[in-house]
Coordinates of C-alpha atoms in Angstrom, one line a residue:
Chain Y
M253 CA 28.6 -1.8 -7.9
T254 CA 30.6 -0.2 -5.1
K255 CA 28.4 0.5 -2.4
K256 CA 30.8 2.9 -0.1
L257 CA 30.0 6.4 0.2
N258 CA 32.3 8.3 -2.9
P259 CA 31.3 11.9 -3.4
G260 CA 28.7 11.0 -6.3
R261 CA 26.8 8.8 -3.9
F262 CA 26.6 11.3 -1.8
L263 CA 25.1 13.2 -4.2
A264 CA 23.1 10.7 -5.4
W265 CA 21.4 10.8 -2.3
A266 CA 21.3 14.3 -1.8
A267 CA 19.6 14.4 -4.7
M268 CA 16.8 11.7 -3.4
I269 CA 16.6 13.9 -0.2
V270 CA 15.5 16.9 -1.9
V271 CA 12.9 14.8 -3.8
I272 CA 11.6 13.2 -0.7
L273 CA 11.0 16.4 0.5
A274 CA 9.7 17.9 -2.1
T275 CA 7.0 15.3 -1.9
V276 CA 6.4 15.3 1.8
F277 CA 6.8 19.0 2.5
P278 CA 3.3 20.2 0.9
F279 CA 1.5 17.8 2.5
W280 CA 2.9 19.0 5.7
W281 CA 2.5 22.4 5.3
M282 CA -1.7 21.6 4.6
V283 CA -1.4 19.8 8.1
R284 CA 0.4 23.0 9.6
T285 CA -2.3 25.2 8.3
A286 CA -4.8 23.1 9.1
L287 CA -3.8 23.1 12.6
T288 CA -3.1 27.4 12.5
P289 CA -5.8 29.2 13.9
A290 CA -7.5 31.6 10.7
A291 CA -6.4 34.9 12.3
D292 CA -3.1 34.1 12.2
I293 CA -2.9 33.5 8.4
Y294 CA -1.7 37.1 8.2
T295 CA 0.9 37.0 10.5
D296 CA 2.5 33.3 11.0
N297 CA 2.9 31.8 7.5
L298 CA 6.8 30.8 7.8
G299 CA 7.5 28.2 10.3
L300 CA 7.4 25.0 10.3
L301 CA 5.3 24.1 13.8
P302 CA 2.2 27.3 13.9
E303 CA 2.9 29.1 16.7
H304 CA -1.0 28.6 18.6
P305 CA -2.2 25.0 17.6
T306 CA -5.4 24.7 17.7
L307 CA -8.2 22.0 16.5
I308 CA -11.0 24.3 15.8
N309 CA -10.5 23.8 11.9
F310 CA -11.3 20.1 11.9
L311 CA -13.9 20.3 14.6
R312 CA -15.5 22.8 11.7
V313 CA -15.3 20.5 9.0
L314 CA -16.7 18.0 10.6
G315 CA -19.7 19.5 12.2
L316 CA -18.8 19.6 15.5
T317 CA -19.1 24.0 16.1
S318 CA -22.1 26.2 16.1
E319 CA -22.9 28.4 13.3
A320 CA -21.3 31.1 15.7
E321 CA -18.3 29.3 16.2
N322 CA -17.9 28.9 12.4
R323 CA -17.8 32.6 11.4
A324 CA -15.4 33.2 14.6
A325 CA -12.4 31.0 13.7
G326 CA -13.2 32.1 9.6
G327 CA -16.0 29.9 7.9
S328 CA -19.3 30.9 6.3
G329 CA -21.4 29.4 8.6
A330 CA -22.8 27.1 6.5
Q331 CA -22.2 23.8 8.2
L332 CA -20.2 21.4 6.5
D333 CA -20.1 17.9 7.6
F334 CA -16.9 15.8 6.3
A335 CA -17.6 12.8 8.6
A336 CA -20.7 12.5 6.3
Y337 CA -18.8 12.9 3.1
L338 CA -15.8 10.4 4.1
V339 CA -18.4 8.1 4.7
N340 CA -20.0 8.8 1.6
S341 CA -16.9 8.3 -0.5
I342 CA -15.9 5.1 1.3
I343 CA -18.8 3.7 0.4
Y344 CA -18.7 4.5 -3.3
C345 CA -15.3 3.2 -3.2
G346 CA -16.1 0.2 -1.7
L347 CA -19.2 -0.7 -3.8
I348 CA -17.5 0.0 -6.7
A349 CA -14.0 -1.7 -6.5
A350 CA -15.9 -4.8 -4.9
L351 CA -18.2 -5.4 -7.3
Q352 CA -16.4 -4.2 -10.2
T353 CA -13.0 -7.0 -9.0
L354 CA -16.4 -9.4 -8.5
F355 CA -18.0 -9.0 -12.6
C356 CA -14.6 -8.8 -14.3
A357 CA -12.8 -11.5 -12.8
M358 CA -15.8 -13.5 -14.0
A359 CA -15.9 -12.5 -17.0
G360 CA -12.1 -12.3 -17.8
Y361 CA -12.5 -16.0 -16.6
A362 CA -14.6 -16.7 -18.7
F363 CA -12.6 -15.0 -21.8
A364 CA -9.5 -16.8 -20.5
R365 CA -10.7 -20.7 -20.0
L366 CA -13.8 -21.3 -20.8
R367 CA -15.1 -22.3 -24.3
F368 CA -17.9 -21.0 -26.1
P369 CA -18.8 -19.6 -29.7
G370 CA -18.2 -15.9 -30.3
R371 CA -15.7 -15.3 -27.8
D372 CA -13.0 -14.1 -29.1
L373 CA -15.2 -11.7 -31.1
V374 CA -17.5 -10.5 -28.1
F375 CA -14.0 -10.2 -26.3
A376 CA -12.6 -7.9 -29.0
I377 CA -15.7 -5.8 -28.7
V378 CA -15.4 -5.0 -25.1
I379 CA -11.8 -4.2 -25.1
A380 CA -12.5 -1.6 -27.9
A381 CA -13.8 0.4 -25.7
L382 CA -10.3 1.2 -23.9
M383 CA -10.0 3.7 -27.2
V384 CA -13.4 5.5 -26.6
P385 CA -12.3 8.3 -24.0
P386 CA -13.9 8.7 -20.8
I387 CA -15.8 12.3 -21.8
F388 CA -17.8 10.3 -24.5
T389 CA -19.6 8.3 -23.1
L390 CA -20.3 10.7 -20.1
L391 CA -22.5 12.9 -21.5
P392 CA -25.0 10.7 -22.9
N393 CA -24.3 8.8 -19.6
F394 CA -25.6 11.9 -17.7
V395 CA -28.6 12.3 -20.3
L396 CA -29.4 8.2 -19.7
V397 CA -29.1 8.5 -15.6
K398 CA -31.0 11.4 -15.5
D399 CA -33.2 9.4 -17.4
L400 CA -34.0 6.8 -15.1
G401 CA -34.7 8.9 -12.6
L402 CA -31.3 8.3 -10.7
M403 CA -29.7 11.9 -10.7
N404 CA -28.5 12.8 -6.9
T405 CA -28.2 9.3 -5.8
M406 CA -25.6 6.5 -4.9
A407 CA -27.2 4.3 -7.2
G408 CA -26.8 7.0 -10.4
M409 CA -23.1 7.8 -9.4
V410 CA -21.9 4.1 -9.4
A411 CA -23.3 2.9 -11.9
P412 CA -21.4 3.4 -15.2
T413 CA -18.3 1.5 -13.0
L414 CA -20.7 -0.6 -10.4
L415 CA -20.2 -3.7 -13.5
M416 CA -17.1 -3.1 -15.2
T417 CA -14.2 -1.4 -16.8
P418 CA -12.9 -2.8 -20.0
F419 CA -9.4 -2.3 -18.5
A420 CA -10.2 -4.8 -15.1
V421 CA -11.4 -7.5 -17.8
F422 CA -8.7 -7.2 -20.1
F423 CA -6.1 -7.2 -16.8
L424 CA -7.6 -10.2 -15.2
R425 CA -8.3 -12.5 -18.8
Q426 CA -4.6 -11.9 -18.8
F427 CA -3.7 -13.4 -15.6
F428 CA -6.2 -16.2 -15.9
L429 CA -4.8 -17.1 -19.1
S430 CA -1.4 -18.4 -17.1
L431 CA -2.9 -20.5 -14.8
P432 CA -1.8 -24.0 -15.4
R433 CA -4.5 -26.2 -17.0
D434 CA -3.9 -29.5 -14.7
V435 CA -5.0 -27.7 -12.1
E436 CA -8.6 -27.6 -13.8
E437 CA -9.0 -30.9 -14.9
A438 CA -8.1 -32.2 -11.7
A439 CA -10.5 -29.8 -10.6
I440 CA -13.0 -31.2 -12.9
L441 CA -12.7 -35.2 -12.0
D442 CA -13.3 -33.9 -8.4
G443 CA -16.5 -33.2 -9.6
N444 CA -16.2 -28.7 -10.6
G445 CA -18.5 -27.5 -12.8
P446 CA -17.3 -24.0 -14.1
W447 CA -18.6 -22.2 -11.5
G448 CA -16.9 -24.5 -8.7
I449 CA -13.7 -23.9 -10.4
F450 CA -14.1 -20.2 -11.0
W451 CA -14.6 -19.9 -6.5
R452 CA -12.6 -22.6 -5.5
I453 CA -9.8 -22.8 -7.8
A454 CA -9.1 -20.0 -9.8
L455 CA -9.7 -17.1 -8.0
P456 CA -7.4 -18.3 -4.6
M457 CA -5.0 -18.8 -7.1
S458 CA -5.7 -14.7 -8.5
R459 CA -4.7 -13.5 -5.3
G460 CA -2.4 -11.2 -6.0
P461 CA -3.5 -9.6 -9.2
L462 CA -7.2 -9.2 -7.8
I463 CA -5.9 -6.9 -5.1
T464 CA -3.9 -5.3 -7.6
I465 CA -7.1 -4.4 -9.7
G466 CA -9.3 -3.8 -6.3
L467 CA -7.2 -1.3 -5.0
T468 CA -6.6 0.8 -7.7
T469 CA -10.0 0.6 -8.7
I470 CA -10.3 2.2 -4.9
V471 CA -7.6 4.3 -5.9
W472 CA -9.2 5.8 -8.7
A473 CA -12.8 6.0 -7.4
W474 CA -11.4 8.1 -4.2
K475 CA -9.9 10.5 -6.4
D476 CA -13.0 10.8 -9.0
Y477 CA -14.2 14.2 -8.9
L478 CA -16.4 14.6 -12.6
W479 CA -18.5 11.9 -12.5
P480 CA -20.0 12.4 -8.5
L481 CA -19.6 16.6 -9.5
L482 CA -22.5 15.7 -11.8
V483 CA -24.9 13.4 -10.9
G484 CA -24.0 13.4 -7.2
R485 CA -24.5 17.3 -5.7
D486 CA -26.8 16.9 -3.6
E487 CA -25.8 17.0 0.5
D488 CA -27.0 13.3 1.0
N489 CA -24.4 11.5 -1.3
R490 CA -22.2 13.8 -1.8
L491 CA -18.4 12.4 -1.9
V492 CA -15.1 14.3 -0.3
T493 CA -13.7 15.4 -3.5
V494 CA -17.0 17.4 -4.6
A495 CA -17.5 19.0 -1.1
L496 CA -14.1 20.0 -1.2
G497 CA -14.9 22.2 -4.5
V498 CA -18.3 23.2 -3.0
F499 CA -16.7 24.3 0.4
L500 CA -14.3 26.5 -2.1
Q501 CA -17.1 28.4 -3.4
Q502 CA -18.4 28.5 -0.3
S503 CA -15.5 30.9 1.2
P504 CA -17.3 34.1 3.1
N505 CA -15.2 36.9 1.5
T506 CA -12.2 37.3 -1.2
Q507 CA -9.6 35.1 0.8
P508 CA -10.5 31.5 0.6
D509 CA -11.4 29.9 4.0
W510 CA -7.8 28.7 4.0
T511 CA -7.8 26.9 7.6
G512 CA -11.0 25.4 7.0
L513 CA -9.8 24.3 3.2
M514 CA -6.8 22.9 4.6
A515 CA -8.7 20.6 7.5
A516 CA -10.9 19.3 4.9
S517 CA -7.9 18.3 2.5
T518 CA -6.2 16.7 5.2
L519 CA -9.3 14.7 6.3
S520 CA -9.5 13.3 2.1
V521 CA -5.7 12.4 2.0
L522 CA -6.1 11.0 5.8
P523 CA -7.6 7.2 3.9
V524 CA -5.6 7.1 1.2
L525 CA -2.6 7.3 3.9
L526 CA -3.9 5.0 5.6
L527 CA -4.3 2.8 3.0
L528 CA -0.6 3.3 2.2
V529 CA 0.3 2.8 5.3
F530 CA -1.5 -1.2 5.7
V531 CA -0.9 -1.9 1.9
G532 CA 1.9 0.2 1.0
K533 CA 3.8 -2.7 0.0
R534 CA 1.2 -4.7 -1.9
L535 CA 0.5 -1.2 -3.4
V536 CA 3.7 -0.5 -4.4
Q537 CA 4.6 -4.0 -5.9
S538 CA 1.2 -3.7 -7.7
L539 CA 3.2 -1.5 -9.8
N540 CA 5.2 -4.0 -10.8
F541 CA 2.5 -5.6 -12.5
T542 CA 0.8 -2.9 -14.4
G543 CA 3.7 -1.1 -15.0
S544 CA 5.5 -3.6 -17.5
K545 CA 3.1 -6.2 -18.3
Chain S
M43 CA -9.2 -35.5 -20.0
S44 CA -10.3 -37.8 -23.3
S45 CA -13.6 -36.3 -24.2
T46 CA -14.0 -37.3 -27.8
K47 CA -16.9 -34.0 -28.4
P48 CA -14.6 -30.3 -27.6
R49 CA -15.8 -28.9 -24.5
D50 CA -18.9 -26.4 -25.4
D51 CA -19.5 -24.3 -21.9
R52 CA -21.7 -21.5 -23.4
R53 CA -24.2 -21.6 -20.9
A54 CA -22.2 -20.9 -18.0
A55 CA -20.3 -18.6 -19.7
W56 CA -23.1 -16.7 -20.6
W57 CA -24.2 -16.5 -16.8
F58 CA -20.2 -15.1 -16.2
L59 CA -20.5 -12.8 -18.8
L60 CA -23.9 -11.5 -17.7
P61 CA -22.9 -8.5 -15.7
V62 CA -19.9 -7.3 -17.7
L63 CA -22.0 -7.3 -21.1
V64 CA -25.3 -5.6 -19.1
G65 CA -22.4 -3.0 -17.8
F66 CA -20.8 -2.7 -21.0
A67 CA -23.6 -2.2 -23.3
V68 CA -25.6 0.1 -20.9
F69 CA -22.6 2.4 -20.2
Y70 CA -20.4 2.1 -22.8
G71 CA -21.8 1.0 -26.4
Y72 CA -25.4 2.7 -25.8
P73 CA -24.0 6.2 -25.0
A74 CA -21.5 5.6 -27.3
A75 CA -23.7 4.9 -30.4
R76 CA -26.0 8.2 -28.6
G77 CA -22.8 10.5 -28.1
L78 CA -22.3 10.0 -32.3
W79 CA -26.0 11.0 -32.6
Y80 CA -26.3 13.7 -30.9
S81 CA -23.2 15.2 -32.4
V82 CA -25.2 15.4 -35.6
T83 CA -28.5 17.2 -33.8
D84 CA -29.0 20.3 -32.2
Y85 CA -29.7 19.0 -28.6
T86 CA -30.2 20.8 -25.2
M87 CA -31.5 18.5 -22.4
L88 CA -34.5 20.0 -22.3
N89 CA -35.7 19.8 -26.4
T90 CA -35.9 16.0 -28.1
P91 CA -33.1 16.1 -30.6
S92 CA -33.2 17.2 -34.2
Y93 CA -30.7 16.4 -37.0
V94 CA -28.4 19.1 -38.0
G95 CA -26.2 16.9 -40.2
A96 CA -22.7 18.4 -40.0
E97 CA -23.4 21.5 -38.5
N98 CA -21.7 21.2 -35.3
Y99 CA -18.6 20.1 -36.8
T100 CA -18.5 23.0 -39.5
K101 CA -19.2 25.5 -36.3
L102 CA -16.6 23.4 -34.3
V103 CA -13.9 24.2 -37.2
Q104 CA -14.7 28.0 -37.0
D105 CA -14.7 28.8 -33.4
E106 CA -12.1 30.2 -31.7
K107 CA -12.4 28.9 -28.9
F108 CA -12.4 25.5 -29.4
W109 CA -8.7 25.8 -31.7
N110 CA -7.9 27.7 -28.8
A111 CA -9.1 24.8 -26.3
L112 CA -6.8 22.3 -28.8
L113 CA -4.0 25.0 -28.5
V114 CA -3.8 25.2 -24.6
T115 CA -3.9 21.8 -24.3
G116 CA -1.3 21.0 -26.8
W117 CA 0.7 23.3 -24.5
Y118 CA 0.0 21.8 -21.3
V119 CA 0.7 18.2 -22.7
V120 CA 4.3 19.2 -23.9
L121 CA 4.8 21.0 -20.4
N122 CA 3.4 18.3 -18.3
I123 CA 4.8 15.9 -20.3
G124 CA 8.5 16.7 -20.9
S125 CA 9.0 17.8 -17.2
Q126 CA 7.2 14.7 -15.7
T127 CA 9.3 12.1 -17.9
L128 CA 12.9 13.6 -17.3
L129 CA 11.9 14.3 -13.8
A130 CA 10.8 10.5 -13.4
L131 CA 13.6 9.0 -15.5
G132 CA 15.9 10.6 -13.0
I133 CA 14.1 9.4 -9.8
A134 CA 14.1 5.9 -11.1
T135 CA 17.4 6.0 -12.0
L136 CA 18.7 7.4 -8.8
M137 CA 16.3 4.5 -7.0
H138 CA 17.7 2.1 -9.3
R139 CA 21.2 3.0 -8.4
L140 CA 21.1 3.6 -4.7
T141 CA 18.1 1.6 -3.0
R142 CA 15.2 -0.8 -3.4
S143 CA 13.7 0.2 0.2
V144 CA 9.6 0.2 -0.1
V145 CA 8.9 3.0 2.2
L146 CA 10.7 5.2 0.0
R147 CA 8.7 3.8 -2.8
A148 CA 5.5 4.1 -0.6
T149 CA 6.2 7.8 -0.1
L150 CA 7.0 8.6 -3.3
L151 CA 3.7 6.6 -4.5
L152 CA 2.2 9.1 -1.9
P153 CA 0.7 12.3 -4.1
W154 CA -0.4 9.6 -6.8
L155 CA -3.4 8.3 -4.3
V156 CA -4.6 12.2 -3.4
P157 CA -7.4 13.7 -5.5
N158 CA -6.5 16.2 -8.1
V159 CA -9.4 18.4 -6.1
T160 CA -7.2 18.0 -2.6
I161 CA -3.9 18.5 -4.6
G162 CA -5.6 21.4 -7.1
L163 CA -6.6 23.1 -3.4
L164 CA -3.4 22.1 -2.0
W165 CA -1.6 24.6 -4.4
M166 CA -3.8 27.2 -4.5
W167 CA -2.6 27.7 -1.0
L168 CA 1.0 27.2 -1.2
L169 CA 1.0 29.1 -4.7
D170 CA -1.5 32.1 -2.9
T171 CA -0.5 35.6 -4.0
N172 CA -0.5 37.3 -1.1
L173 CA -0.3 35.0 1.7
G174 CA 1.3 31.5 0.1
F175 CA 4.4 29.6 1.4
V176 CA 6.3 30.4 -1.8
N177 CA 5.3 34.0 -2.3
Q178 CA 6.3 34.9 1.6
L179 CA 9.2 32.6 0.6
L180 CA 10.0 34.7 -2.4
H181 CA 9.1 38.2 -0.6
T182 CA 12.0 37.8 1.8
V183 CA 14.6 36.9 -0.9
G184 CA 12.8 40.5 -2.4
W185 CA 11.2 39.1 -5.1
G186 CA 7.6 40.6 -5.7
P187 CA 4.7 37.8 -5.6
V188 CA 3.5 36.2 -8.5
G189 CA 0.0 35.6 -9.5
F190 CA 1.1 32.0 -10.5
F191 CA -3.0 31.2 -11.3
T192 CA -3.8 34.8 -12.2
D193 CA -0.9 36.3 -14.6
E194 CA -1.6 34.7 -18.0
T195 CA 1.8 33.1 -18.9
W196 CA 2.5 31.7 -15.3
A197 CA -1.3 30.0 -14.8
M198 CA -0.6 27.2 -17.4
P199 CA 3.2 26.6 -16.6
T200 CA 1.7 26.2 -13.2
V201 CA -0.9 23.9 -13.3
A202 CA 1.4 21.9 -15.2
G203 CA 4.0 21.9 -12.6
I204 CA 1.2 21.0 -10.2
N205 CA 0.4 17.9 -12.1
T206 CA 4.3 17.0 -12.7
W207 CA 4.2 17.1 -8.9
A208 CA 1.3 14.8 -8.3
Y209 CA 2.2 12.1 -10.9
T210 CA 5.9 11.5 -11.6
G211 CA 6.3 10.2 -8.3
Y212 CA 4.2 6.9 -10.1
T213 CA 5.9 6.7 -13.0
A214 CA 9.2 7.4 -11.9
L215 CA 8.2 3.4 -9.9
L216 CA 6.4 2.3 -13.3
L217 CA 10.6 2.9 -14.8
Y218 CA 11.7 2.0 -11.8
A219 CA 9.8 -1.6 -12.5
G220 CA 10.9 -1.4 -16.4
M221 CA 14.5 -1.0 -14.4
L222 CA 14.1 -4.0 -12.6
Q223 CA 14.2 -6.0 -15.3
I224 CA 17.5 -5.2 -16.9
P225 CA 19.6 -8.3 -15.8
Q226 CA 22.4 -6.8 -13.0
Y227 CA 25.3 -8.4 -14.2
L228 CA 25.1 -6.0 -17.2
Y229 CA 26.2 -3.0 -14.4
E230 CA 28.9 -5.1 -12.9
G231 CA 30.5 -5.9 -16.1
A232 CA 30.5 -2.3 -17.1
S233 CA 31.4 -1.3 -13.5
I234 CA 34.7 -3.8 -13.8
D235 CA 35.5 -2.0 -17.8
G236 CA 35.2 1.3 -15.6
A237 CA 32.5 2.8 -16.9
G238 CA 30.7 5.4 -14.5
E239 CA 27.7 6.2 -13.8
W240 CA 26.4 8.6 -16.7
R241 CA 28.0 5.9 -18.8
M242 CA 25.8 3.1 -17.7
F243 CA 22.8 5.1 -18.2
R244 CA 23.1 6.3 -21.7
R245 CA 24.6 2.4 -23.0
I246 CA 22.7 0.2 -20.3
T247 CA 19.8 1.5 -18.5
L248 CA 18.3 4.0 -21.7
P249 CA 18.3 1.3 -24.3
L250 CA 16.7 -1.9 -22.5
L251 CA 14.4 0.5 -21.0
R252 CA 13.5 2.0 -24.3
P253 CA 10.5 -0.3 -24.8
V254 CA 8.7 0.4 -21.2
L255 CA 10.0 4.3 -21.4
A256 CA 7.6 4.4 -24.3
L257 CA 4.9 2.9 -23.0
V258 CA 4.5 5.2 -19.9
L259 CA 5.0 8.0 -22.2
V260 CA 2.7 7.1 -24.6
V261 CA 0.2 6.3 -21.8
S262 CA 0.7 9.2 -19.9
L263 CA 0.7 11.5 -22.7
I264 CA -3.0 9.8 -23.8
G265 CA -3.9 10.6 -19.5
S266 CA -2.3 13.9 -19.5
F267 CA -4.7 15.2 -22.6
Q268 CA -7.7 14.6 -20.2
I269 CA -6.8 17.0 -17.6
F270 CA -9.6 18.3 -16.0
D271 CA -10.0 18.4 -12.3
T272 CA -7.2 20.2 -11.4
I273 CA -8.1 23.2 -14.0
A274 CA -11.7 23.0 -12.6
V275 CA -10.9 23.7 -9.5
T276 CA -7.5 26.1 -9.5
T277 CA -8.3 28.1 -12.9
K278 CA -12.0 27.4 -14.1
G279 CA -10.3 27.9 -17.8
G280 CA -8.2 31.6 -17.2
P281 CA -7.1 34.0 -16.6
V282 CA -9.4 34.9 -19.8
S283 CA -8.9 31.1 -21.5
A284 CA -5.2 30.5 -21.1
T285 CA -5.7 27.4 -19.6
Q286 CA -9.3 26.1 -20.9
V287 CA -8.4 23.1 -22.4
I288 CA -10.5 20.2 -24.2
Y289 CA -11.8 18.3 -22.0
Y290 CA -13.1 22.0 -19.6
F291 CA -14.3 23.2 -23.1
I292 CA -16.1 20.4 -23.5
Y293 CA -17.4 20.5 -20.0
L294 CA -19.0 24.2 -20.4
Q295 CA -20.4 24.1 -23.4
A296 CA -22.2 20.4 -22.1
F297 CA -22.9 21.8 -18.6
K298 CA -22.9 25.5 -18.8
Y299 CA -24.5 26.6 -21.8
F300 CA -26.4 22.9 -22.6
H301 CA -24.9 22.9 -26.1
M302 CA -24.9 19.0 -25.7
G303 CA -24.8 18.5 -29.9
Y304 CA -21.7 20.8 -29.7
A305 CA -20.3 19.3 -27.2
A306 CA -20.2 15.7 -28.2
A307 CA -19.2 17.0 -31.3
A308 CA -16.0 18.1 -29.5
A309 CA -16.1 15.5 -28.0
V310 CA -15.4 12.8 -30.9
F311 CA -12.8 15.4 -32.2
L312 CA -11.3 14.5 -29.4
A313 CA -11.9 10.7 -29.1
L314 CA -10.1 10.8 -33.3
I315 CA -7.0 12.6 -31.8
L316 CA -6.5 9.9 -28.4
G317 CA -7.4 6.8 -30.9
V318 CA -4.3 8.1 -32.8
L319 CA -2.7 8.0 -30.2
T320 CA -3.8 5.0 -29.1
A321 CA -3.0 3.2 -32.1
I322 CA 0.7 4.5 -31.9
Q323 CA 0.5 3.0 -28.3
M324 CA -0.9 -0.5 -29.5
R325 CA 2.3 0.0 -32.2
L326 CA 4.9 0.2 -29.3
L327 CA 2.8 -2.1 -27.4
R328 CA 3.9 -4.9 -30.0
A329 CA 7.2 -3.5 -30.8
S330 CA 7.9 -3.7 -26.6
R331 CA 7.1 -7.4 -26.7
S332 CA 9.4 -8.4 -29.2
D333 CA 12.4 -6.4 -28.0
L334 CA 11.6 -7.9 -24.3
A335 CA 11.8 -11.3 -26.1

């Protein structure tokens, strides 16, 4: 491989830069609009920076302004509280990621390392659920959550994914299968039962895959829309994604409240952006795991 | 360990499996059975389901909207998978031959981390007919405003383009992970023999990547059949029914018209289509395993 900058490499880098710009620019424009006063969007719409930068849009979607100020800034006057929606989303993701990962690790471990009659059959049945499209179970699950009286509760929202997804069981079992047997046997000689081995040996040895599945679960839960839209419409349990949809429909006139919407959109990206900054390397490496295995 | 009788962890095992089995039974197994039952009943969520035999299915195959939904979904899948795969392959190759930068990879991953709702809103703003950045830009070069979401011919390509933007980086990183497994000496050897980049791509990268490529292709194919969020935020199935994909069709039947039985029948239909695709995926998975060995 030659590393000197010949015309080919120059062109390749140029193409790469175009790709990066195309990836980043829409986000730039989102933040840029969020910092623009509503009155300016008719006139100031091509410059890379707003002519009169303001924080008013962020303040109003965070519920820090009065109704009159909202109207003056181009909003509907409806009170929004994206701080609360962010907290709801974080609770939702945290609960699902933590418990689903733990429970699926337990099951994956049992399927991989414990011996009991019916093991392969039970595993095959659980894995068969991978083939069922989510919308198929979504309709009856909606009825079920309604019948259980869990509509508009956090419990109803997390219920279907809190305990398991077939993919996580499958993924973690794959990993536990590859744990060396002699470590396990040494632990048995030390007087550990299955629970002790799982907790003290298997889990610490599987930090990589556990973090992979945990992070992936957080990302998917953060993006969830349809299910929380159906069972979590109430203000108290509304997630960021659902709130964005509701906000869009609340627009005062024919034109959506773009500056407010972009401020809210920016807030919805912020937590995952922080995730990317702090565990970006992990996240990127996790694709090598899930992608090619 | 040389115990005389084979180890039996059955008591511990069922405790390990308990949460996952409860989650599976309540939110996968039971709803799947219930969904099948709904599909042969007349059910509005207010009455008790009454058995109507194959009526929902016969109505379904005569329903123009249903066929339109399948057709529209197919059109979306072709557009989205086509553009996404080609672009991702190009980006992955560029990265493979240019850089291993983690920062670059993290940047490409960014759109994947963002909720589809946010992405829908963001592009609705960028592509807004009157004030959007893209139309302003077109205006300065003398092109009339394009109704990206309101024009029947443009709506679906627009939605497909948005999701291509959102998922290409992720797909590219999966393909890149696959490329990293191709032995470097092959490229060095070819380079010494005077092979150009295009030749190396065709003779080395493409053939050796085939199993990973096939897998990624089928997984994103199955995923793109299930497009919902972007449509729900931007076009709501319109204009007319130009973007009323199958997921949105089912959603409307169930939660707008309360034809739960009818929606369940459509969901069974979708499950069958995805079942076939999954079967293909399984075959490719097996093929890819033997290829890499």
